[in-house]
């Protein structure tokens, strides 16, 4: 063979295939190979049998090859075959090989004519073969036969593309000579995946079946439809020879005799035939492997490096070692504590950029959700004034009071303070839920040990729920402390004397600060399609108005809505919409925007909705109350006109209640996060670091805790097998010498004939004596091509008598001969370097 220093390359690739097939992994490596493609009954299987010298492939009409057959030919002194799915069994009788292929095909595809992309691996050892790896693929067809699916053509095409699209795959395009080469399915699909022709080798079969008086000389000389790697002609046994059990060696001798005796092929006989095809494929595959070897080595090394870190802990792994289990348990618990603390406190490594989690969500509960819940219980003005008037009257009884009673103030304040319990307990529940979610998230890393994960999650969750009751008790105690003593000497409290006056001053101060911007951001205004449809705008919320603009540059203002008499309303999410919606409306039943009584605003997430609501609360826009709460207030029988003195007393207590409740809310908002952090979150962190391990030891046997899951054991075994297969592959590649004698890639040829419809007649319509190119043939680049040289004495087209060689000096070697576009009496000049 031509590559003396590289004769081990093809066995090398076979070893790599075995290394990865043994572990059931492809390792995402495209190993170099040759795929045989062609139409049905083009002679693909016969070519492979000629290589082996034995009849071993299924025969019949229609589609016979229904699964890819990976055929590895190995030069050896003994002659036998082996299947990958029958490890250890050697087939000496090749009739049994055929039966095994048929049985294995039917096992996957059934007895009908269906196909499957799952390959059959067959290795043939013989002294009569050269090292070669080929893939026999199903023949391309157009029409479904029998029980075949109607899309059989597309199924076969997709299967072929799975193999030949890989850059490491050489394409052996087989076309029978008794059909028009321009309609070759094999050349067409090869052109799709290999437009430059770097990987395509043409094979012409059935040369002996061409019509009498015709030949394929121009094709085999790479003139008619040129390929970069050229064409090789072969003569297979006929069906009569196969039925008559004609020996393949005799068939090869007959093939040799055919090429030597045929007047059109005798001058290129040394470059035709099955032996030359096998030698050429061996050389080209070896060269191809050599060219792809550096990239293959780099890919192996990069995959080995990516596995190195994960495999490090598995190299000396002993599942039943008690010391290993103890060490793993300590490491897992310690890592769980570190992960939990990072989730709560925040960390710069492995930041989640898609969702809020852990401490960030708890922070949002503390400073957005909880304040929102507090303001949601904002008292209704009419209801509050009615309660104050009733309290004043009930305290005075039958007497007419001259002074504003402080007992009425305390009664109203305590009633409002009691209402704080509900949002405080709700805040604790939200934090508890987020803590449990964080624990589950952190235990995901314990998935290798299901029992350990389950026990860890149970113990920590139970502890958190125990702290839940203690935290709620403490928060309720805080509210009871607030109820126990109403501190009217608080420095922020306006006092009785300054009730009305100070409250007005406080209101004026609030109005002066309304110019500050509270929030900016994108929102969607939901409007019906008839009125323009939904649109996104850039919203700016201040203490006195809500404005929206075309974009964040805030240059083109679309509208400004004053916040007076506005309230918020929750809406259900639309059936066809993924966004969360809330609405703004006017309490006096006026249009808010254009002719709309309410504006529907949409956000991507519920968290965004809650955040915007909290911002609106800061601006003084509150959620609407349930209508049932005000029914009694609207009852005319309960509405009593107040005298001026009572009105002044109600106004004073109203201002005092507002001032004091503001102080209590401020205190509760400050103490709630501190209480939850101390009694629940920090306590949970301390428990995980100091007590979790002891609870785990007491929960059960350490051995059962550290039992691996079946999935983890399988993953470890597969990873170790892959790691060792990669190391073995790198050792195999390292042993190969890269010094070689090789032929360079042939130069490009004009293969535009594959891209457009040719205008030449089929080769079967031309007489055998004609060797000149046909009219309108695309010009071919004359140079060192893999095809043989043209005949010594070319003849003009259409059967004209031979013309002797033109006398004179040899043509200029730098000039490219031109081919006439119509028949000429004088043939074109011969290419340089061809003897006359």
Steps between C-alpha positions, in 0.01 A plus 500: 500500500615856440532619860765278656536708815126521549377144448380488859271801464188312392539240777547798733159638407354150541646489854349839578162384372524188718610704803194723479258229380594286801364767736203579279622855440599684184681770703384749236800405285462475123743220419621488136317243287366437147124500435369317193199676345301433185163402361338162551666219305792725403745228603612635839483166679673320211793741521537423872483124435768533236722669759458208741500227236200331660121495464378626834243778437122449464372486143164560338285746311395838632650637820728238659736709714263641763749589775843662470773233493834620641746265330855495639745310279817387679795341326574179687637151437179330612163553329191548717237759599379647829191703596508758776165373631637141510819558694736203515334307215702449181314435174705283264210417269401822321154363421441520876617862487225576247236327713617689809476835316146415387399387849650806668331728243160338559551523878493880481297577186265203488434275204356775281704738288546764772839654577691596815800731559645267768816354340624140487873473573682226306874438497653271235854363539657367180838478324331622181390845626669828576423688819182690425187623682183552296132559576249334269187716506148426368451584135305813412149436375205704376192282559389312812468122448290256700469596866752784475390838635398755238791725598764230446686727257544770765589246770782356288620846403509613864694186594758560225543862607569391859819335375619699199455850647794437735821655368690188603300275265614419146213440257512208255235596241400185308322545164419230242641568150176403325317805640545869433776628728338845504207348693719325758339518844835420661683791334211736570488433877882503519504845337258631766732418791833526315465785249879531451535130424769451765350176634322340201635200303302379197448129422348383169350150508338275237736611221442161335124563477518813282331496161716357226697772328507731803750549779576715805850601394449874543356446847787281617754744356332767717412707194124488473386572855823565687554426869798619698592145606393349167317177412592133516315240296417148623323196355295299750356154459166478325196349670555190288857472630379542859229238460756270340734549798775643282812540706591862576865440416392378157278809474797726580703324232215551253484868602873536432461333163204728414701819553809368317301383199254787462625750241364799694652400836821307423719813528366569853463139613764543772282765665175302479360203685421391854863447616596853391184641664585324827859625488386853418245504780757366742744774403242779500349394832848481652585846369166628627567355845845660501348838411236476773732355764612836655142619536399160639781514755402853606138397541599199708722715722232767553240238596751334733569832672128570541458161673817526710351704784188286537689173472762603759272407790405170334849369415554325835131465578391212725125507563508290820796667670379635842771766507387626160139512614590697814708746302231540235233559768706771669576668167136487387365652823769768504433589137125510565558752782722715278246492215212590732690796644596620151137483388390708799786748531580525129819407319699615201560153359237310300256791492152418369423762235155371405301492826503636853561236763590454864605816682398729213139376518495530880632857469216574257249359749643721777513829311233477230244230573467562877465882470244439227299273730515764774368773279236272351328504838493883487179602671205630305450870572121497541507184707771640727319829560181312580685280752660807662165679536339189653793462740475865613124476553519169684772637734296811584182295546205714604721799562604757243878501486689824511846355422634246257524164687842329483331164566340523155847551350640192683204281400534587133882465503491157667244379248728606217809343665321164533447504124882481459505136612372360170763656267776419751406130513464493120852642467638219719319238288652645181850491649447141623398388151803667345732342759360154422546563127861602568561181699363290212714689253814439707427129549497447122877454521441201729313319222775237477387371840116494505466393865741773619314760297164388634617501865679835469195665348270347762716601799562859386139555391372367832732737686388797290136421572577476871654846486189617315281473810761669721540786254124553476475500878771765518334718235162475674681595821631813327147598404376430852779722631381779272145449631611501863604864506402784267797736521357843428832657599680352203716761331331443165147519638325831425305514829146620581576868504648500155263248350333688220771760442793257494316260280439773243866594515597135457272474198658810346846351549389187322366703209827691475694174463281365220735605226733208569489203262394179676546251216580462132448197279325330207132404522247380244169684460230248407257657254259319270608441143223730377663788691857434395604186688744449786822702499811530717589838648762641733321603825617759752322508838534804728318592819239697307471348148553198276649581159589274210737557211586335170839380631744541789643822359185670638483750215165412343236503777181312412288594803515622861242373749455681838483261796207673669208263578679203340501147640638159401297196404614138448403331173505140384765405247359477147432158344732560204750718686803395701529839673374598845256791509377766744290811443482866605156663529340824627291471815266773370409295191680733262689398190865439577646496148312610189161326523622225735369475857811301597847433360617138492877475556686172435835364625694186410500354853288519815806631685511801268130562568557492878799730466302754297213484752743576781626799304145625445438469874798725567338751265170480694306281254339222708321177408122515487297367791237229479162656434336310784705685761327829433141381483431602859658839443275561203190411699305828546365387838851490648610829351461768766583860441765625744506834679806723442658412835479124433643554153801679649553219751476234226749693285744532789489130592519410130827693467636352826418143388668561166813630671524219756425217256776639278741463794384143570526400134851641485597304809347174377656538155837537669464220756340232280807430280725506807280256690471259206874517429592433863248233594469319169766558234813543713379224728458268199853579382642424846303176516634382164861577594496361854222244545397357162779241495402366842136471393606310187708254704207440732254463207632160393788288386776698331539233235139526389522882494795489262362243256536623145206525266496259207521795260811635675672161497423459129621852426824437690565175316429658161722797578789277608460285188495809281806638677700179453383467136621855430835429665534177302417684179766764568756226572408326174534823302831578673647171382440581131782643294382794292776471238334383182527487127175641366361654189365856517131579459414529128435855380141624460306414186206671337211325671230752415325217319375385837340836573308546178318286244753363245438534129698200379358170378533195724814294446302200380397692186856546372698249291786319664759649261419856600728634771485876449288705742138558397366836385439769767691297759617715791874559475715290728824626648786308349750427772614228733161335554441154640353394168707326233648688204290542185545258210801537277295559191168669579227501243245771421145463619216320325706211367736691267804302378817525711728795429876453537689701758580855396870542411701783646651601831329401825237741627576760761475335842358813658204528265174332592350335192160629398220260418277601210133553563401326179642210291828586332690327227831543679521369859630725779864496597612233741576596861865548584702202605309248287712312243381526145 
